[in-house]
Every structure is written in structure tokens, then in C-alpha cells.
Coordinates of C-alpha atoms in Angstrom, one line a residue:
X1 CA 81.0 94.0 133.4
X2 CA 79.4 94.2 129.9
X3 CA 81.9 93.7 127.1
X4 CA 82.0 96.2 124.3
X5 CA 80.0 95.5 121.1
X6 CA 83.2 95.2 119.0
X7 CA 81.4 93.8 115.9
X8 CA 79.0 96.9 116.0
X9 CA 82.0 99.3 116.5
X10 CA 83.8 97.6 113.3
X11 CA 80.7 97.8 111.3
X12 CA 80.5 101.5 112.3
X13 CA 84.1 101.9 111.4
X14 CA 83.2 100.3 107.7
X15 CA 80.1 102.5 107.3
X16 CA 82.4 105.4 107.8
X17 CA 85.0 104.7 105.5
X18 CA 82.4 103.7 102.7
X19 CA 80.1 106.5 103.4
X20 CA 77.0 104.4 103.3
X21 CA 75.2 101.3 104.7
X22 CA 75.2 99.3 101.4
X23 CA 78.9 100.4 100.8
X24 CA 80.0 98.9 104.0
X25 CA 77.4 95.8 103.6
X26 CA 79.2 94.9 100.3
X27 CA 82.7 95.5 101.6
X28 CA 82.5 93.0 104.5
X29 CA 79.9 90.6 102.8
X30 CA 76.9 91.0 104.9
X31 CA 73.3 92.5 104.2
X32 CA 72.5 96.0 104.7
X33 CA 70.0 95.0 107.2
X34 CA 72.9 93.7 109.4
X35 CA 74.8 96.9 109.1
X36 CA 71.7 98.8 109.9
X37 CA 71.1 96.8 113.1
X38 CA 74.5 97.1 114.2
X39 CA 74.5 100.7 113.9
X40 CA 71.0 101.1 115.8
X41 CA 72.3 98.6 118.4
X42 CA 75.5 100.8 119.0
X43 CA 73.7 103.9 119.1
X44 CA 71.2 102.6 121.7
X45 CA 74.2 101.5 123.7
X46 CA 75.7 104.7 123.5
X47 CA 72.5 106.8 124.0
X48 CA 73.4 109.1 120.9
X49 CA 72.9 109.3 117.4
X50 CA 76.0 108.4 115.1
X51 CA 74.7 109.2 111.8
X52 CA 72.0 111.8 110.3
X53 CA 70.1 109.7 107.9
X54 CA 67.9 111.0 104.9
X55 CA 66.7 109.2 101.8
X56 CA 69.5 110.7 99.9
X57 CA 72.4 111.2 102.3
X58 CA 74.1 109.7 105.1
X59 CA 76.5 112.2 107.4
X60 CA 77.9 111.9 110.8
X61 CA 76.8 113.7 113.6
X62 CA 79.1 115.4 115.8
X63 CA 79.4 112.6 118.3
X64 CA 80.0 110.3 115.4
X65 CA 82.8 112.3 114.0
X66 CA 84.3 112.1 117.7
X67 CA 83.8 108.5 117.8
X68 CA 84.8 107.6 114.3
X69 CA 88.7 107.4 114.9
X70 CA 88.2 105.2 117.9
X71 CA 86.2 102.9 115.5
X72 CA 88.8 102.8 113.1
X73 CA 91.5 102.0 115.7
X74 CA 89.3 99.2 117.2
X75 CA 88.9 97.7 113.6
X76 CA 92.5 98.3 112.8
X77 CA 93.8 96.5 115.7
X78 CA 91.6 93.5 115.5
X79 CA 92.2 93.1 111.9
X80 CA 96.0 93.4 112.6
X81 CA 95.8 90.9 115.1
X82 CA 94.3 88.3 113.1
X83 CA 96.6 89.1 110.4
X84 CA 99.6 88.8 112.5
X85 CA 98.5 85.6 113.3
X86 CA 98.1 84.5 109.6
X87 CA 101.3 86.0 108.4
X88 CA 103.3 84.0 111.0
X89 CA 102.8 81.3 109.1
X90 CA 102.6 82.5 105.5
X91 CA 104.5 84.9 103.2
X92 CA 103.4 88.7 103.5
X93 CA 100.4 89.2 101.4
X94 CA 97.2 91.4 101.1
X95 CA 96.5 95.1 100.6
X96 CA 98.5 98.0 102.0
X97 CA 97.0 101.5 102.0
X98 CA 99.8 104.1 101.8
X99 CA 99.6 108.0 101.6
X100 CA 102.3 110.4 100.6
X101 CA 102.7 113.9 99.1
X102 CA 102.1 114.2 95.3
X103 CA 105.3 115.4 94.2
X104 CA 107.6 113.3 96.1
X105 CA 104.9 110.5 95.6
X106 CA 105.4 110.7 91.5
X107 CA 109.2 111.4 91.4
X108 CA 110.5 109.2 94.1
X109 CA 107.9 106.9 95.9
X110 CA 106.1 105.2 92.9
X111 CA 109.3 104.0 91.3
X112 CA 110.4 102.7 94.9
X113 CA 106.9 101.0 95.2
X114 CA 107.2 99.1 91.6
X115 CA 110.4 97.8 93.2
X116 CA 109.0 96.7 96.4
X117 CA 106.1 95.1 94.4
X118 CA 108.3 93.2 92.0
X119 CA 109.8 91.5 95.3
X120 CA 106.5 90.9 97.0
X121 CA 104.2 89.5 94.4
X122 CA 101.3 88.6 97.2
X123 CA 101.2 92.2 98.1
X124 CA 99.0 94.9 96.7
X125 CA 99.1 98.7 97.4
X126 CA 96.7 101.3 97.2
X127 CA 98.8 104.4 96.9
X128 CA 97.0 107.8 97.6
X129 CA 99.0 110.7 96.6
X130 CA 97.9 114.3 98.3
X131 CA 99.6 117.2 99.5
X132 CA 96.7 117.9 102.0
X133 CA 97.3 116.4 105.5
X134 CA 95.6 113.3 105.8
X135 CA 94.0 111.6 108.7
X136 CA 95.4 108.0 108.5
X137 CA 93.6 106.6 111.4
X138 CA 90.1 107.7 110.3
X139 CA 91.0 107.0 106.6
X140 CA 92.2 103.7 107.1
X141 CA 95.7 104.0 106.0
X142 CA 98.4 101.8 107.1
X143 CA 101.2 104.0 106.3
X144 CA 101.7 107.7 105.6
X145 CA 105.1 109.3 104.5
X146 CA 104.9 113.0 105.4
X147 CA 107.4 116.2 105.2
X148 CA 107.7 119.0 107.6
X149 CA 105.7 119.4 110.9
X150 CA 104.4 116.6 112.8
X151 CA 101.8 117.9 115.3
X152 CA 99.9 114.7 115.9
X153 CA 101.7 112.9 118.7
X154 CA 99.4 110.3 118.8
X155 CA 100.8 108.6 115.3
X156 CA 104.1 106.6 115.5
X157 CA 106.8 108.6 113.6
X158 CA 110.1 107.5 112.2
X159 CA 112.4 109.9 110.5
X160 CA 113.6 108.7 107.4
X161 CA 116.1 111.3 106.2
X162 CA 116.7 115.1 105.4
X163 CA 115.5 116.7 102.2
X164 CA 117.7 119.9 101.4
X165 CA 115.7 123.4 100.6
X166 CA 116.9 125.9 98.3
X167 CA 116.5 129.6 97.8
X168 CA 115.8 130.1 94.4
X169 CA 114.7 132.6 91.5
X170 CA 114.8 133.0 87.6
X171 CA 118.1 134.3 86.2
X172 CA 116.0 137.3 84.7
X173 CA 114.5 138.0 88.1
X174 CA 117.9 138.4 89.7
X175 CA 119.1 140.4 86.6
X176 CA 116.2 142.7 87.1
X177 CA 115.9 143.1 90.8
X178 CA 119.4 142.1 92.2
X179 CA 120.8 139.0 93.9
X180 CA 120.1 138.7 97.9
X181 CA 123.1 137.7 99.7
X182 CA 121.5 137.8 103.2
X183 CA 118.2 136.6 104.6
X184 CA 117.3 140.1 106.0
X185 CA 117.3 141.3 102.0
X186 CA 114.5 138.8 101.3
X187 CA 112.2 141.3 102.8
X188 CA 112.7 143.7 99.8
X189 CA 111.5 141.1 97.3
X190 CA 108.3 139.0 96.7
X191 CA 108.3 135.7 98.2
X192 CA 106.3 132.6 97.6
X193 CA 105.7 130.5 100.4
X194 CA 105.4 126.8 100.3
X195 CA 102.9 126.5 102.8
X196 CA 103.9 122.6 103.9
X197 CA 106.6 124.4 105.7
X198 CA 105.0 126.5 108.4
X199 CA 106.3 129.4 110.0
X200 CA 109.0 131.8 109.0
X201 CA 112.1 130.9 107.0
X202 CA 115.0 130.1 109.1
X203 CA 118.6 130.1 107.9
X204 CA 121.9 129.5 109.4
X205 CA 125.1 131.3 108.0
X206 CA 128.5 132.0 108.3
X207 CA 129.9 131.5 111.9
X208 CA 126.8 129.9 113.2
X209 CA 124.9 132.9 112.9
X210 CA 121.0 132.7 112.5
X211 CA 118.3 134.6 110.6
X212 CA 114.4 134.4 110.4
X213 CA 112.4 135.8 107.7
X214 CA 108.4 136.0 107.2
X215 CA 107.8 135.7 103.5
X216 CA 105.4 138.0 102.0
X217 CA 104.3 137.7 98.2
X218 CA 101.3 137.3 96.1
X219 CA 101.1 133.7 96.0
X220 CA 101.3 130.8 98.6
X221 CA 100.6 127.2 97.9
X222 CA 100.7 123.8 99.7
X223 CA 101.8 122.4 96.3
X224 CA 105.4 123.3 95.4
X225 CA 104.7 122.7 91.6
X226 CA 102.0 125.3 91.8
X227 CA 104.9 127.9 92.7
X228 CA 107.2 126.7 90.0
X229 CA 105.4 128.7 87.2
X230 CA 105.6 132.0 89.1
X231 CA 109.4 131.3 89.9
X232 CA 110.0 130.6 86.4
X233 CA 108.2 133.7 85.1
X234 CA 110.6 135.9 87.2
X235 CA 108.1 137.1 89.6
X236 CA 109.8 136.5 92.8
X237 CA 111.8 134.2 95.0
X238 CA 110.9 130.9 96.8
X239 CA 112.3 128.4 99.1
X240 CA 111.7 125.0 98.0
X241 CA 112.7 121.4 98.9
X242 CA 115.2 119.4 96.6
X243 CA 113.0 117.1 95.2
X244 CA 110.7 119.8 93.7
X245 CA 113.2 122.3 92.4
X246 CA 116.1 120.1 91.6
X247 CA 115.3 119.7 87.7
X248 CA 115.0 123.6 87.4
X249 CA 118.5 124.0 89.0
X250 CA 120.0 121.3 86.6
X251 CA 118.6 123.0 83.7
X252 CA 119.4 126.5 84.8
X253 CA 115.8 127.6 84.6
X254 CA 116.1 128.7 88.3
X255 CA 119.2 129.5 90.2
X256 CA 120.0 128.8 93.8
X257 CA 121.0 132.1 95.8
X258 CA 122.5 132.8 99.2
X259 CA 124.9 129.9 99.1
X260 CA 126.5 130.8 102.4
X261 CA 123.0 130.5 104.0
X262 CA 121.4 127.3 104.6
X263 CA 117.6 126.8 105.1
X264 CA 116.4 124.6 107.8
X265 CA 116.2 121.1 106.1
X266 CA 113.1 119.3 105.8
X267 CA 112.6 115.8 107.1
X268 CA 110.8 112.9 105.6
X269 CA 108.9 111.0 108.3
X270 CA 107.1 107.5 108.0
X271 CA 104.0 107.5 110.0
X272 CA 101.9 104.6 111.2
X273 CA 98.8 104.5 113.4
X274 CA 99.3 104.2 117.1
X275 CA 99.0 100.4 117.5
X276 CA 102.1 98.2 117.8
X277 CA 100.3 95.4 116.1
X278 CA 101.1 95.5 112.3
X279 CA 100.7 92.9 109.7
X280 CA 103.9 91.2 108.2
X281 CA 103.1 92.9 104.9
X282 CA 103.1 96.2 106.4
X283 CA 106.4 95.8 108.4
X284 CA 107.8 94.7 105.2
X285 CA 107.0 97.9 103.4
X286 CA 108.3 99.6 106.2
X287 CA 111.4 98.2 106.5
X288 CA 112.0 98.7 102.5
X289 CA 111.0 102.4 102.8
X290 CA 113.2 102.8 105.7
X291 CA 116.2 101.7 103.8
X292 CA 115.4 103.1 100.4
X293 CA 114.6 106.5 101.7
X294 CA 117.2 106.8 104.2
X295 CA 119.6 107.4 101.1
X296 CA 117.2 108.6 98.4
X297 CA 115.9 111.5 100.4
X298 CA 119.1 112.5 102.2
X299 CA 120.2 115.0 99.6
X300 CA 122.8 116.6 101.8
X301 CA 125.3 113.6 101.6

């Protein structure tokens, strides 16, 4: 039985993360020649090229793309095993890479992270805010906070709390075009779609009745903040989560409508790579976020 070349797999993962041989070499403290030899050795063993190499650019082959996530998992599991052994005898310390949605990150997560760091001076956090869906394994994240659908069943998911949704419009729009009282009436209005909430809008109403609407309108975006100006300008109706539209409701810039009908609530989930092995610092952050966001994001209680 021939054992896998774990060093070469780990170096391959580093090259993918840093997008260059020299960047990987600097990150792990070896020479560029050592990195090149490891990749060549792995390619020879696999019988396929992992990178397209030119004098100016390094890109993954199709085979390389398919294997990158496996390499990232190998590196993450080995790193976690070593760190778990170290952390058993020391206080949690080191770097945690965390990704989260932009608006929620700025409004809620960043203040929470400041509190966490104050309690754990040995930990550093690399916080990546993006409304795009991030491949947390391939990109080397320890923890992801996600909203809405969770199609990747290979990740480990923990539901933190519900986030209420509001059907909203500007007072001027409602004065000019009328105030819908039933979801079926939304089809008569331009509606702005928040694409982080996939599929049709679903509502539950009086007596347990249900209704489904497919929004049609001139604007759709994966960023709720990008929809707010059009709503404030009185151009249509939107369905947005409380953490985005809450300040506008409080100021009266926008109004909530169809009070007897509730949109399906979003849930905030904490995602981690599939491995059960996690450093103590990551476990500490997971415990903190689980407790903090169970209440902070549950706007329905």
C-alpha cells in the first residue's frame, strides 16, 4: 500500500489559496523550488496536470479545480489535528477566518466580534464580508454565517435564529398606487427581488391560509442595500429582512404593509467545513456566536 503524499497535497492547497508558487512558498516558509517540486511530484503521481503555467499566469486545470477542495480539506484536517493537540494545553489562540453577509456583518457581526476579541486577546479574526456565496472549504474559511438556502449538504450547519421579513414600500408609493392587503395583489405592483431569498415569496395569513407570489419588477439584487434607494424613491414594493429595512421602518421612510400576512422568516445559519476536528479558538467563536445571535437575530421574540 502506497501512502498518499500528504505534504504535496498540503502544498497544492497553499498554492491554490495564494494563487502562486512564490506566495505559497512565503506563506509556509519554504523555497519556491520546494513548492514546484511538490506540485510536479503530485502531478506525476496523479498522472494529470493541476495547473496551466505561463510566464505571467498560473491557473488551475479542470482536474486541478476538481481536486482543490479535497486538498483544502486535507490541509484543514491536518492543521486542526495539530492545533487541537496544542490547544488542549494552552488558551485558545491564533487566526480564525470568518465570512458573513455584508449588511449583517457591518450592523451586527462586527460589534459582536469586537466583544469576542476583547475576551480572547490571543485570537485574531480575518473577517470577510460578501453577499456572494463563498466556497468556505476551497477558500480556507473556518466559519461562515449564511442566510436563506443551504444547498451544500457537505457542510456542517447550525441554525442560530430567525430573522423576520417585512413587505415594505414608501408612503408616497402607497398614496399614489394603493396599499395591497393580500399577496395576490402584489402582482399588480412592481416588486424588487432580494435574490438571497430564492424562489417565490411565500406568505401565511389569517386562519392558516397560504399564498405564493413570484415577484416581477425592474430591479433584483443579492444586496438588500442596493434595493433600498428604489424603495425609498417610491418605485415599488420589496420584501426585505429586518436587519436591512429596520431603520427605514423606524424613521418612517418606508412602511410595512399586509400586517395580517407574514412572509416566511429567514434563518441565520453558522456553517463550518465537514470535519469534526476544530481548533479550540474556532470552538470558542462558535459557542460565542451561537449564544449571541440566538437572541440578537431572533427578531420575532
